[in-house]
Structure formats: structure tokens, C-alpha cells
Coordinates of C-alpha atoms in Angstrom, one line a residue:
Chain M
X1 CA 15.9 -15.1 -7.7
X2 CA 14.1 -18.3 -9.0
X3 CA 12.1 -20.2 -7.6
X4 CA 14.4 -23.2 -7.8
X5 CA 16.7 -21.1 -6.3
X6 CA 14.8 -20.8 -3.3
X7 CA 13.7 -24.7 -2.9
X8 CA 17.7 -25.1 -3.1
X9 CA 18.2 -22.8 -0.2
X10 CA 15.6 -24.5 1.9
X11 CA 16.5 -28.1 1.3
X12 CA 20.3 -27.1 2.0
X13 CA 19.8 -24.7 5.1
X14 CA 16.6 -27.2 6.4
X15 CA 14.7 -24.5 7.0
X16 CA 11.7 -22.2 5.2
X17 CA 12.1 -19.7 8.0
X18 CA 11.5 -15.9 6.7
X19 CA 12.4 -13.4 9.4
X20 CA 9.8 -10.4 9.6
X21 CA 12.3 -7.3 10.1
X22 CA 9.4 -4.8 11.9
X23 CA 11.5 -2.6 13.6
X24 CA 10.5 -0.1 16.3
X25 CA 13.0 2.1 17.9
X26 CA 10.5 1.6 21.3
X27 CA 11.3 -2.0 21.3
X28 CA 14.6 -2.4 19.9
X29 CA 18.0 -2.5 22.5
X30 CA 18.3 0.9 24.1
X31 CA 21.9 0.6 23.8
X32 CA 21.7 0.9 20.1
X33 CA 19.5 4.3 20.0
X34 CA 22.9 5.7 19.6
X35 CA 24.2 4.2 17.0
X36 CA 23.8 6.5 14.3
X37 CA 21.0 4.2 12.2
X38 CA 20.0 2.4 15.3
X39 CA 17.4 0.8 12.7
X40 CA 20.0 -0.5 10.9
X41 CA 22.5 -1.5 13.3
X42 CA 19.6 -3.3 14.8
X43 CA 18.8 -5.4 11.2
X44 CA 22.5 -5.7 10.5
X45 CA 23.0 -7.4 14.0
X46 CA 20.2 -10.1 13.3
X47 CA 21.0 -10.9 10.0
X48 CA 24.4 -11.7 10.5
X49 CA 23.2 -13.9 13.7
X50 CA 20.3 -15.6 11.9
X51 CA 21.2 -15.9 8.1
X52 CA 22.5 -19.5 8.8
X53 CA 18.7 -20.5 10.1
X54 CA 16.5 -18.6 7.6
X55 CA 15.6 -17.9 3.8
X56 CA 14.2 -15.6 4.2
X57 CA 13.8 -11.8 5.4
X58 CA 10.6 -9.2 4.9
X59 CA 11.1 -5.7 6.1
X60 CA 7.4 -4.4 6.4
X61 CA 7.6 -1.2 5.0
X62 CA 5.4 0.9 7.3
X63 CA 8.1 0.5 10.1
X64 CA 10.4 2.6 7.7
X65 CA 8.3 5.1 6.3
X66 CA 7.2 6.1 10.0
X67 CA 10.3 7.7 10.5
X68 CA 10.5 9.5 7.6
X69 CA 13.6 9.8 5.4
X70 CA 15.9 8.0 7.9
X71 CA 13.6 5.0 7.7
X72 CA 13.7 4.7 4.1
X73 CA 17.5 5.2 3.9
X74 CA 17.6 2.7 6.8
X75 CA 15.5 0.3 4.6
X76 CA 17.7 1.0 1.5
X77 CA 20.8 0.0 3.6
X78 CA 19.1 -2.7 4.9
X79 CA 18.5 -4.7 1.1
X80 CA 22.0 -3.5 -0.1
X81 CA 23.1 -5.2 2.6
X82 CA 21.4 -8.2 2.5
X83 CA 21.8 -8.7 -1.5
X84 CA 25.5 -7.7 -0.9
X85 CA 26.5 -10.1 2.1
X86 CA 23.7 -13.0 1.8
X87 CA 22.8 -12.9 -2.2
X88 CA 21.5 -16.7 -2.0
X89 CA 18.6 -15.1 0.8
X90 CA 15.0 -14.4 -0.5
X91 CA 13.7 -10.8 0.2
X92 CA 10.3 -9.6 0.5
X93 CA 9.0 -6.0 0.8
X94 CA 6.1 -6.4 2.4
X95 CA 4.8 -3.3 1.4
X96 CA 1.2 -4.5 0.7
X97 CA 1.1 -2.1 -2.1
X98 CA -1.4 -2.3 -5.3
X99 CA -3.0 0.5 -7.8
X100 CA -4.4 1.5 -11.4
X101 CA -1.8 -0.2 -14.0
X102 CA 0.8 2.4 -14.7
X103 CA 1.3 3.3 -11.2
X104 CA 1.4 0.0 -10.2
X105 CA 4.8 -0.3 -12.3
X106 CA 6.3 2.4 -10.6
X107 CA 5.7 0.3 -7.3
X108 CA 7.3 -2.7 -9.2
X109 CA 9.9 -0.4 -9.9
X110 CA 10.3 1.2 -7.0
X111 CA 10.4 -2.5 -4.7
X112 CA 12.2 -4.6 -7.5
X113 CA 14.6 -2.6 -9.4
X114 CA 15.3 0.9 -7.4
X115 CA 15.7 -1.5 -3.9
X116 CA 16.0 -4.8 -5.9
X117 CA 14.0 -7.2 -3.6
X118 CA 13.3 -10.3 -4.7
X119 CA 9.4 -10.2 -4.2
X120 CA 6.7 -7.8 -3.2
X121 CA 3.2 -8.2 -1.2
X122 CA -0.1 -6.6 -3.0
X123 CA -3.6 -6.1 -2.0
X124 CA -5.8 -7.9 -4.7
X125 CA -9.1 -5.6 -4.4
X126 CA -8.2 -3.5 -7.6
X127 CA -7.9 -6.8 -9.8
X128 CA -6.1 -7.3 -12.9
X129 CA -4.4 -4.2 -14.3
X130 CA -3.2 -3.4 -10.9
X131 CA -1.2 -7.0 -10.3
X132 CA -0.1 -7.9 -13.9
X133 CA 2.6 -4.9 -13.5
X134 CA 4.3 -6.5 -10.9
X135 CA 4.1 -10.0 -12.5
X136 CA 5.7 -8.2 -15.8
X137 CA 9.3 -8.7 -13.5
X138 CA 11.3 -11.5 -14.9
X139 CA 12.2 -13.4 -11.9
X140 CA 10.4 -11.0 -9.1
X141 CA 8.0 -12.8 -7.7
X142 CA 4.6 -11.0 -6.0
X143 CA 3.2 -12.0 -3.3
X144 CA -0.9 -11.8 -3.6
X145 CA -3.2 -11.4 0.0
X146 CA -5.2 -14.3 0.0
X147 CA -6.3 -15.0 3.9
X148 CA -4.5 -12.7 6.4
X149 CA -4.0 -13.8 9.7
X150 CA -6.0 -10.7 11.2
X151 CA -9.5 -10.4 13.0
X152 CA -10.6 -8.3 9.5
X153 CA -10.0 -11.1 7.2
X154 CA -13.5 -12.3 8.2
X155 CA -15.1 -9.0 7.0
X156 CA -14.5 -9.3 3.5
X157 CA -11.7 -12.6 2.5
X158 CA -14.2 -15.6 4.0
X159 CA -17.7 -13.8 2.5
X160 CA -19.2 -15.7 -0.4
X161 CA -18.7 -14.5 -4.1
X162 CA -20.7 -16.3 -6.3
X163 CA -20.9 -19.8 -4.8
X164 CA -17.2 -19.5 -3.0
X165 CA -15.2 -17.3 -0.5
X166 CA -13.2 -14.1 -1.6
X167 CA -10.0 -15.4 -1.2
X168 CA -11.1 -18.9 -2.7
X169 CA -12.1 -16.3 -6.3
X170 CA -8.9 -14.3 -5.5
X171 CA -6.5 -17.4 -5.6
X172 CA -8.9 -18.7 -9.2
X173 CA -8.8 -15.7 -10.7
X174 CA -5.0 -14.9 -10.3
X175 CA -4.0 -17.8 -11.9
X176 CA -5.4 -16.7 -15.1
X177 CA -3.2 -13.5 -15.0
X178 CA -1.0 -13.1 -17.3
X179 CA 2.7 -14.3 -15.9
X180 CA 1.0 -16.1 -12.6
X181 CA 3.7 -18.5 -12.4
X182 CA 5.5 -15.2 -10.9
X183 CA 2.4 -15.0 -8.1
X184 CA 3.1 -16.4 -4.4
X185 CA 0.2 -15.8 -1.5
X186 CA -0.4 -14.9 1.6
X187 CA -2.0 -17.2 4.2
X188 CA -2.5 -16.6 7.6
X189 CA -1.4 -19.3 9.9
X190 CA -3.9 -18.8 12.7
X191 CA -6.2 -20.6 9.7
X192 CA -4.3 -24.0 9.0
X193 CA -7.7 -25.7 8.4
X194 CA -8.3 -23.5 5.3
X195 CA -4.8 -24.7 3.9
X196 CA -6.1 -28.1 2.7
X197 CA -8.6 -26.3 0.3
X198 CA -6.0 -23.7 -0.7
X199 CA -3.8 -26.9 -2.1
X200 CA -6.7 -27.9 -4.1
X201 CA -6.8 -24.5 -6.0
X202 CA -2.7 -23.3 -5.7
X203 CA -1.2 -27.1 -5.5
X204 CA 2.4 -25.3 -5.9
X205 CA 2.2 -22.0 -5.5
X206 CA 4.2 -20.9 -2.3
X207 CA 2.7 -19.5 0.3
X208 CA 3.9 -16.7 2.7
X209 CA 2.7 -17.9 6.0
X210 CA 2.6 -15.0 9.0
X211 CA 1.0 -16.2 12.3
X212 CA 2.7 -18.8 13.6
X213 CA 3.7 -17.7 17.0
X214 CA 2.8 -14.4 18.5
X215 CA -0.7 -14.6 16.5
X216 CA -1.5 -18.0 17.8
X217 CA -1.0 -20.2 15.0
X218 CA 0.8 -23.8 14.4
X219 CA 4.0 -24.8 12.6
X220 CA 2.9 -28.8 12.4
X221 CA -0.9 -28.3 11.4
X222 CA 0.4 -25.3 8.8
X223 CA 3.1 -28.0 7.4
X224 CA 0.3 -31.0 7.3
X225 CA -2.5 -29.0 5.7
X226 CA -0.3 -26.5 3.2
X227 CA 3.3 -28.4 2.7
X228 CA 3.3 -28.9 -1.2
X229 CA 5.9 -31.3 -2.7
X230 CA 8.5 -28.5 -3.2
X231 CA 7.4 -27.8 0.3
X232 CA 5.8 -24.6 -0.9
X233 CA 6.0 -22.6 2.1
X234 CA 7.8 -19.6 3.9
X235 CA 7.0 -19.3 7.4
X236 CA 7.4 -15.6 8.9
X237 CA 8.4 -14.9 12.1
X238 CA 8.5 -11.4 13.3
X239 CA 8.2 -10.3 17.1
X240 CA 8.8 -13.7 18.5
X241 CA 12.4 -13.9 16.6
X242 CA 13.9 -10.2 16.8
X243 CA 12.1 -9.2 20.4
X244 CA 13.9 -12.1 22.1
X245 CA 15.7 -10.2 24.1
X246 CA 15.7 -6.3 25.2
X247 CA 19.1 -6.5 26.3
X248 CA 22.7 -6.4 24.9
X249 CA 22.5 -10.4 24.3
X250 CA 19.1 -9.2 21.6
X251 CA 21.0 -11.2 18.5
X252 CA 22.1 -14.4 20.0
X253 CA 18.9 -14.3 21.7
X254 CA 17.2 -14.2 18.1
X255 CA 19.4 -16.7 17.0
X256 CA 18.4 -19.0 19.4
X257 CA 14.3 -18.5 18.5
X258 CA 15.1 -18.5 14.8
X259 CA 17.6 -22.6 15.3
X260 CA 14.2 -23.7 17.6
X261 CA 12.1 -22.8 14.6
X262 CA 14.7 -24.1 12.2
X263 CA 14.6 -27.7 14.1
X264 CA 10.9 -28.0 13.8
X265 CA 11.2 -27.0 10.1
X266 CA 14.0 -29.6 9.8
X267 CA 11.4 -32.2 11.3
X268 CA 9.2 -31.1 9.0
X269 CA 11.4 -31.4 6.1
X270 CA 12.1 -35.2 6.9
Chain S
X1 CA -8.7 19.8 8.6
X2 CA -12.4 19.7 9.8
X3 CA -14.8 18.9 7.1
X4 CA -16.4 22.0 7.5
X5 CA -13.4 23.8 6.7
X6 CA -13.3 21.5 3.6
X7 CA -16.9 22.6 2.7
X8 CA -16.2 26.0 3.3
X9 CA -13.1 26.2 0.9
X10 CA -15.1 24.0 -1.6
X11 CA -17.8 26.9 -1.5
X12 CA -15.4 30.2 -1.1
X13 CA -13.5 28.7 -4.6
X14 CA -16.4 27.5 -6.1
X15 CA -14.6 24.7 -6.9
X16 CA -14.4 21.2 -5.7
X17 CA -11.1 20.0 -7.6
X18 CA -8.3 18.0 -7.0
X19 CA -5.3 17.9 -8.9
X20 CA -3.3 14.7 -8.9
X21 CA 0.6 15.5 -8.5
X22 CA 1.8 12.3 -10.2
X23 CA 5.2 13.3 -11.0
X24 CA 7.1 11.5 -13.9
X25 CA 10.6 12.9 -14.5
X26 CA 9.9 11.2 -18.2
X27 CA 7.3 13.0 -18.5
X28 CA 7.8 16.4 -16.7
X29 CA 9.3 19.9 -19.0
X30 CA 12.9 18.6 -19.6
X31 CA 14.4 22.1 -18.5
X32 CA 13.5 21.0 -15.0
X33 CA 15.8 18.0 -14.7
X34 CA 19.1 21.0 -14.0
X35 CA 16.8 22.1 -10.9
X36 CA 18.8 20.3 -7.8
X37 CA 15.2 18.9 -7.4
X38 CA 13.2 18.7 -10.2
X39 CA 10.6 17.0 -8.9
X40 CA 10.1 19.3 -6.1
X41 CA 10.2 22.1 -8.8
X42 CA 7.7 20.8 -11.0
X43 CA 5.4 20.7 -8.0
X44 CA 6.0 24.0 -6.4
X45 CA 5.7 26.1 -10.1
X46 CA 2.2 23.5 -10.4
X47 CA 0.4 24.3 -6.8
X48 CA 1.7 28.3 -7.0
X49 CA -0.1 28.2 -10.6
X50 CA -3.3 26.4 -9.2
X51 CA -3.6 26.5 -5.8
X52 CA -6.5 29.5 -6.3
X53 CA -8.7 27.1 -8.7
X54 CA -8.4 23.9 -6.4
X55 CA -9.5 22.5 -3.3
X56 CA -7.0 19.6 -2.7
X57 CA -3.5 17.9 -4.2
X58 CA -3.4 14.5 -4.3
X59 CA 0.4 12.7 -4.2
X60 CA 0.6 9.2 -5.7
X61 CA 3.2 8.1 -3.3
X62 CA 4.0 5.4 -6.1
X63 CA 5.6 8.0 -8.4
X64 CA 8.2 9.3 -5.1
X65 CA 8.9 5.8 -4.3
X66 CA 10.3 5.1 -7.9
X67 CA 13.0 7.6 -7.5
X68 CA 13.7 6.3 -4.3
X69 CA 15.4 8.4 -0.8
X70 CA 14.8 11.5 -3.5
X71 CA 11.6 11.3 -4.1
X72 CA 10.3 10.2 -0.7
X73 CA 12.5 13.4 0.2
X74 CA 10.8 15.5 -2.9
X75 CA 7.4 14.1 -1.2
X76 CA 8.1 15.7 1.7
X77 CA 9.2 19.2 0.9
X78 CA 5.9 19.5 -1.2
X79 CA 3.6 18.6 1.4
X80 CA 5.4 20.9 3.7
X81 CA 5.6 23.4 1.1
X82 CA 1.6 22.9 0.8
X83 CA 1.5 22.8 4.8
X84 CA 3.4 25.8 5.1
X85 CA 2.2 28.1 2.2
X86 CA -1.2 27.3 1.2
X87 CA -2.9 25.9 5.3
X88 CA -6.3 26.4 3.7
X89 CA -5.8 23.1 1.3
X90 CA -6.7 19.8 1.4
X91 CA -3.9 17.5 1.3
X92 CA -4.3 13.5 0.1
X93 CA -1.5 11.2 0.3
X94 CA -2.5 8.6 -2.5
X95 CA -0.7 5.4 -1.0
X96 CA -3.2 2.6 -1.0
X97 CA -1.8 1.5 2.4
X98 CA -3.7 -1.5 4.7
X99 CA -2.2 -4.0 7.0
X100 CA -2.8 -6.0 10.7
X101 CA -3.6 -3.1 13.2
X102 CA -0.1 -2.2 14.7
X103 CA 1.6 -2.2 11.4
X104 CA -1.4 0.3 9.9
X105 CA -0.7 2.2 12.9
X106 CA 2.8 3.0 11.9
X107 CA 1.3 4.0 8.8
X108 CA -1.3 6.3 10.0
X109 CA 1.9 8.1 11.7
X110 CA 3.4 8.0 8.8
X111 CA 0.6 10.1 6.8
X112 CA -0.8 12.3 9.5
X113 CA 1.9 13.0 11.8
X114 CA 5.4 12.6 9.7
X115 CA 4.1 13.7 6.9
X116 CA 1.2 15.9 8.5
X117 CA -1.1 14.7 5.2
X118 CA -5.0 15.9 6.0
X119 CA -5.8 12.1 4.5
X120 CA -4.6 9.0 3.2
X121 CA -6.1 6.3 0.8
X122 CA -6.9 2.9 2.7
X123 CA -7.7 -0.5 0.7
X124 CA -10.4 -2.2 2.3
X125 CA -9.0 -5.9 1.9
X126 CA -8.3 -6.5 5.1
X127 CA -11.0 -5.2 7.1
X128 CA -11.8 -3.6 9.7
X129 CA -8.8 -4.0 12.4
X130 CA -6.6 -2.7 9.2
X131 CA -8.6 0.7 9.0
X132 CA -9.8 1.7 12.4
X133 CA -6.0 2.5 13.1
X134 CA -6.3 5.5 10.8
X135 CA -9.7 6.4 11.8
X136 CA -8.0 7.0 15.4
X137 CA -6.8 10.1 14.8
X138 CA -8.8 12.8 14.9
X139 CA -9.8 15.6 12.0
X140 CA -7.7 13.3 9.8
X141 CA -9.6 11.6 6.8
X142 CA -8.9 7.7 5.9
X143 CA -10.5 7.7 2.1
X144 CA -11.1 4.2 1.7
X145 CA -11.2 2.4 -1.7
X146 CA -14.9 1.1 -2.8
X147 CA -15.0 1.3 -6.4
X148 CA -11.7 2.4 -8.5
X149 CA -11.6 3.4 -12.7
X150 CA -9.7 0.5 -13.4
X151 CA -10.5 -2.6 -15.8
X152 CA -10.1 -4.4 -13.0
X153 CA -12.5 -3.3 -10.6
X154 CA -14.4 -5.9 -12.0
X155 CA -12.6 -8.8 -11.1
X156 CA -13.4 -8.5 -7.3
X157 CA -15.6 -5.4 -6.8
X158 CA -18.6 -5.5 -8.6
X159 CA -19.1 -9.5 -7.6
X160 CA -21.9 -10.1 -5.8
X161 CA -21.4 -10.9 -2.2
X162 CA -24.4 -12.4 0.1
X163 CA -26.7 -10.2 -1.9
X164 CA -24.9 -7.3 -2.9
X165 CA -21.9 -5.7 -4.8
X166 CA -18.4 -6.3 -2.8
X167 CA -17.9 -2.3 -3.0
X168 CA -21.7 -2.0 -1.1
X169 CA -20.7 -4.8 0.8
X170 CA -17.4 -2.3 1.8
X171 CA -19.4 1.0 2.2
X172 CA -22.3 -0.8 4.3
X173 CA -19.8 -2.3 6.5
X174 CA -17.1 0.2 6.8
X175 CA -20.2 2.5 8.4
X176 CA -19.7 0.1 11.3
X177 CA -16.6 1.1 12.3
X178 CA -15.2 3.4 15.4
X179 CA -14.9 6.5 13.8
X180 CA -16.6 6.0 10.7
X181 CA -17.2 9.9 10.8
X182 CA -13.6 9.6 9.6
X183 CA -14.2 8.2 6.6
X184 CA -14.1 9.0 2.7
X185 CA -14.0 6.9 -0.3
X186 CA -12.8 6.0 -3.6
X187 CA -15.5 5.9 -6.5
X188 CA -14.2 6.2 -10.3
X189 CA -16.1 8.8 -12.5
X190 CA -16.1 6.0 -14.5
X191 CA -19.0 4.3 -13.2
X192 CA -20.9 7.5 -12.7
X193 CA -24.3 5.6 -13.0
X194 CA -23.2 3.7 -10.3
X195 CA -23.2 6.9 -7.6
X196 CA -27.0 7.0 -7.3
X197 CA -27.1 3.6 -5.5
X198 CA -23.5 5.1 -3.3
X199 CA -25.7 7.7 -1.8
X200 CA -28.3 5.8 -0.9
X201 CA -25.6 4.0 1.4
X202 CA -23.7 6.6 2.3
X203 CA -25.7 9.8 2.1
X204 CA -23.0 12.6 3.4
X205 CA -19.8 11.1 2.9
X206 CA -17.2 12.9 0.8
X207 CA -16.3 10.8 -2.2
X208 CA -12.6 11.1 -3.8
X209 CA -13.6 10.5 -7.8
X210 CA -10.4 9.7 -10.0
X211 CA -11.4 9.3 -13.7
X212 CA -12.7 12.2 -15.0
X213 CA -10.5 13.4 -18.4
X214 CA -7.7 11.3 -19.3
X215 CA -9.9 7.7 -18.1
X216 CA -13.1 9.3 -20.0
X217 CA -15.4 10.0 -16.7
X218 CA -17.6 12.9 -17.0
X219 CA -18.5 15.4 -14.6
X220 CA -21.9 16.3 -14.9
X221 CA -23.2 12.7 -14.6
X222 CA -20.8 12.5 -11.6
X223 CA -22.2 15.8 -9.7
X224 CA -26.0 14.3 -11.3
X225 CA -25.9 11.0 -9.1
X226 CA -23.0 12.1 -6.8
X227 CA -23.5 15.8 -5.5
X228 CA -24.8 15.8 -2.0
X229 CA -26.0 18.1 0.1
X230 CA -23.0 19.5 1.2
X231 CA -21.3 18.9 -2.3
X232 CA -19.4 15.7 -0.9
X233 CA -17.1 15.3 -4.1
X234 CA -13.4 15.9 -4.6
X235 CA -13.1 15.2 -8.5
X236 CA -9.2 14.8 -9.1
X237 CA -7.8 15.4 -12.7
X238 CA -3.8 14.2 -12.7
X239 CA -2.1 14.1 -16.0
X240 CA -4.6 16.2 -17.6
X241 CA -3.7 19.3 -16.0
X242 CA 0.0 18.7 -14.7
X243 CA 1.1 17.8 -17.9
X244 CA -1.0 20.3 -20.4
X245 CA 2.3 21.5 -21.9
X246 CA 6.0 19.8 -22.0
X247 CA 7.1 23.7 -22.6
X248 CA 8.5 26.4 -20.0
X249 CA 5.1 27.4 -19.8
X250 CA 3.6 24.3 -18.2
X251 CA 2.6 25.6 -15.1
X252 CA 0.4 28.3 -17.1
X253 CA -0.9 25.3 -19.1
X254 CA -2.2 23.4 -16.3
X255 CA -3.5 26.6 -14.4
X256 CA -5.7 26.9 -18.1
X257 CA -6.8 23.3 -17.9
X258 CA -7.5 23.9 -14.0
X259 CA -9.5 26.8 -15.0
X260 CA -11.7 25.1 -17.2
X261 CA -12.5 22.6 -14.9
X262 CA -13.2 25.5 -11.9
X263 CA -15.6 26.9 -14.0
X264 CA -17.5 23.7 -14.6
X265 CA -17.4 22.9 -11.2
X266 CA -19.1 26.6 -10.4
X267 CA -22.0 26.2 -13.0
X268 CA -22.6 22.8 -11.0
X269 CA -22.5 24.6 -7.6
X270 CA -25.1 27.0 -8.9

């Protein structure tokens, strides 16, 4: 997908909602632990009840690969679905991967050809050679961590590096990768305030925003300090959307978190 | 596995090798791809070749994730195949993994109870409350990267950082940590001359080195600054062994090439 494909989708659906799909068979509908992929029956049911209200959907791939083979296959069935029923949607495999050059391009391959999502998150620490493989992807777009919304960030991203925080050299240095125009980031939202100096460095890079919700942070400060002029943003929503409800009602009970969301976004959008 | 029954295997063999099963079907003897599994088969005629001359085997996860359900499913018949048949060896599940804490939870399961792996590669990037998950679990290893082979190591990890190198910056605070007793780490053979200054920071710890052969690292400088007391290296050699011969007699090959490097490695223990 292009990127002008996605600003499309967002001005026409009002929304830059990305729905994290973090499924775990503790907290999902009892009812559907017999289903015979509950994992999937779960996903299917809230994609087909929220793909009105979002762009957006990211799998996080360690909720699939800790159940084994039936995760992965639940996570295979889960993109073909999506790029089968909702082609215009966005995906992201946020699979956080990253490694020396040629294996990095059998990640690439693995997340944008074999299960043909649209993006990919990777871990920066290995520099270069280990992000210019997944930038090699003609319209596959990977997504770099910047700031994460967790306690750690602070042991490593905010340290100064030569006059300027880690994730202030990280964001720099990408763009002179070859093929950065392909490179989104990561930015927590539990650290709006940081967003106004991001803009200064990545003025229209998107960035994929976790946080906002169950982590604490803020839809309105995010929009005011990191809202570019093609807005620019993806704001993920994971527990707060798809844990709505425990009971039999647990899609139209998503549904309902994901429009709430959407109606701020729509606000937002002006 | 306890470390002591890693040091113990180290000095029964008298070797402190790691072979790298990166498995490229391009790449692999082309007689394998009739096997119903040839990536499995490639594996299992590898290991029973070597398994006498080496301490450890070391899946890129990358390379199974490229094929897909059949190579996560190839993945795990060889690490039960290694679980099963050959108890006694260290097993590393090269996947590069990090995320918030209850995500890198489902990935510590993923590694050391799915999978039943003895270790699994952790990047540091998000600190602490992304690695402490797999620290958790006991007489399992979490082998974090501090400085990798690549090019691109020096992009972020050689940078100075409020006085010191990033990696230093990693090792000194990753000693921190619940569990550090847990830990291993990443340092390329490539940067042999930089293992003097490793030990002064982290004296005991077991260090996974990548780099040695096919990436131009040398051994003896690596056991010269990086041997320690209780040896405290795992040197892994990938494409150099598993690939020493495209013919039917490939698994001889590499067993050769494994040889070579066992009797190095036994001159070195004394």
C-alpha cells in the first residue's frame, strides 16, 4: 500500500485508528475456546465489527508464536483474511524484528511477501545493514522504534549520544538510509511532550502511536504536539478495544470503544 | 541447562563451538528438496554429523519464518530432535526478540517452554522491563545483544553515551537487572580487540561471538581478550560449516570444517 493510499483511507473513514490484535486465549470469550481456531474466530469477529472505524490492524507477533504452530497458522489466516475481505486496511506485523543484512531479508520476506503485510516494526540497535533490507520493499513500509511507551525506554532511548537523545540520533540517522521515505516510527503516547521535537526532525514521517489508553497516554495532546499536515499518525489501540467485553456481546462491545475513539479522531481531523 | 553443565560439556568436548543452523533451501544440497522436509533433513544429517565436535546449535529463526507454517514447523522438529536425541547440548534460538513486558512474556514462553530452547537472543533497545520477562525463568539463558559483526554496529553502538560506549552503557546496566545471573551476550569476533574492555565489565559472563570465518573474526584474538576463567565463550561458525559442500556428502563436509575448528578450540583450552 502507499502512502497516499493510507492518508485516503483516513480522510474518508475520519479515523487513524489502528487496532492492536494481541490475542490471548486467557482473555478472549470463553465461548469461543471451542471454535476450532478460537484465535481466529476471535480476530475474524472484530474485524468484521470494527473495519468501518479503523485503518488499521497490528497483530503482535509474540501472541502467535506462543502457541506454537496453531498461532502462526492462526496469524497466516488472520492477514489472508484481512487483505482478502478489507484490501484498502493498512497492516502491520508488529514483530519488532531486526538482524545482520541477509537475514534481515528473510524477515522482510517472511512479514511482506510470504504473509504480505503492508509494514513491519524493527528494533534500530543493529543500525544500517540490518534496516535497509526491509526498506528494499517497494511499497512495504517499516516501522523503526524510536521512543516506546514502556518504563525501559528511559534506560537506553532518552540517554545522550553525542550532544542528543538515542532516539533523537535514531530518527537523524534513518533518514539518511537508503529508501527512508519507506521508514515510519514508533512513538509512545504516554510521551506527547517529546512529539513537538520529533516534528522538527521527522516533519512527515508517520508515526505509530501505542499508549493511548490502557498505558496512560492522550489522544488531544498526541494530535497537538505530533499531527503533521497529512495528519501523520496511526494511533493503536489494543486491550482497551478487543477486551471490551468478556462476554458473548465482546465484538459490538469493541465496536463501540473503537466509534468513541473514531469520534475523537473525527474532532481531530476537523 | 545450568551453566555448569554448559562448562562441563565445554570441557568433556574440548570444544566451545556453536554451529549456526541457518537453513537456505537456495542454498542447501539440491537432492534434499524430494525429502517431505528438507529443511528438517538438512538439519538432522548436520547435528548427527557434529553433534560430538560442538557444544551448542544456534537457529536463526529468520531463515524458518521465510518459509512460513513449514519452517516454523521444520523449527520445531529440530529443536525437539536436539531435545530429544542429543539432552547434553546447548540449544539458542537466534530471534532477536524485545518488546513491553507482557508481550516479551509471551515470548519467553514461546522460546523456553513451547519450544523448550535452553536460550534466546534479546535486543537491548528497549530496556529493562523488555528483558527481565525472560530472565524470569529459571536455568534458561536470555543472550542479550551488546556489540554485533555488522557494519552497522556503528551507527548506534559504539556512540558514546554519558561517558561510555552504548554497548558498555548496555552490559553495565543490564548487570542491574533481577536475574542478571541469567544473562549472556552478543559480541562479534569482529571487534576482538574490543573484548579486553568486555571483561573488565562483565568478568564471568558467557559471551555468544558470531563472526569468526565467513565475517573474517579470528579466534585466537577472541579466546586472547575474551577467554575467562571458566572459558565463557560460545564461538558460532554458520555457513562455514553447514554449507562446506553442495554434494551428497555435506554433512561429512561440515563435520571436517567442525573438526578443524574443535581442534583449535582444544589447543586454546590447553
Amino acid at each position: 500500500m502507499t502512502t497516499t493510499e493510507l492518508i485516503n483511507q483516513i480522510r474518508k473513514k475520519k479515523s487513524f485508528l489502528c487496532i492492536g490484535l494481541d490475542v490471548d486465549l486467557n482473555k478472549i470469550p470463553q465461548h469461543l475456546l471451542k471454535e476450532e481456531d478460537p484465535i481466529f474466530a476471535f480476530n475474524k469477529a472484530i474485524i468484521d465489527a470494527t473495519h468501518h472505524l479503523c485503518v488499521a490492524y497490528k497483530p503482535n507477533t509474540a501472541f502467535y508464536e506462543a502457541y506454537g504452530l496453531k498461532g502462526w497458522k492462526a496469524l497466516e489466516k488472520t492477514i489472508k483474511y484481512l487483505n482478502e475481505k478489507y484490501p484498502e486496511i493498512f497492516t502491520i506485523a508488529d514483530a519488532k524484528r531486526g538482524d545482520i543484512g541477509n537475514t534481515s531479508t528473510m524477515y522482510a520476506q517472511a512479514f511482506f511477501e510470504d504473509l504480505a503485510f503492508d509494514s513491519v516494526t524493527v528494533a534500530p540497535y543493529m543500525g544500517k545493514d540490518s534496516v535497509e533490507p526491509f526498506l528494499a520493499f517497494k511499497n512495504k513500509h517499516t516501522i523503526l522504534l524510536a521512543l516506546t511507551s514502556n518504563a525501559g525506554a528511559f534506560d537506553f532511548q532518552t540517554k545522550t549520544v553525542e550532544g542528543k537523545e538515542l532516539y533523537k540520533q535514531v530518527l537523524d540517522t534513518s533518514k539518511t538510509w537508503e529508501n527512508a521515505e519507506n521508514l515510519m516510527y514508533v512513538v509512545g503516547a504516554t510521551k506527547a511532550e517529546y512529539l513537538a521535537e520529533i516534528r522538527n526532525i521527522i516533519p512527515d514521517s508517520f508515526l505509530l502511536v501505542p499508549g493511548v489508553g490502557a498505558q496512560g497516554g492522550n489522544l488531544q495532546d498526541v494530535c497537538k504536539y505530533g499531527m503533521s499536515e497529512n495528519v501523520g499518525l496511526l494511533i493503536n489501540s489494543s486491550r482497551g478495544i478487543i477486551y471490551a467485553s468478556s462476554g458473548e456481546d465482546f465484538a459490538a462491545a469493541a465496536a463501540s470503544k473503537a466509534e468513541a475513539l473514531q469520534k475523537e479522531m473525527a474532532v481531530e481531523l476537523g
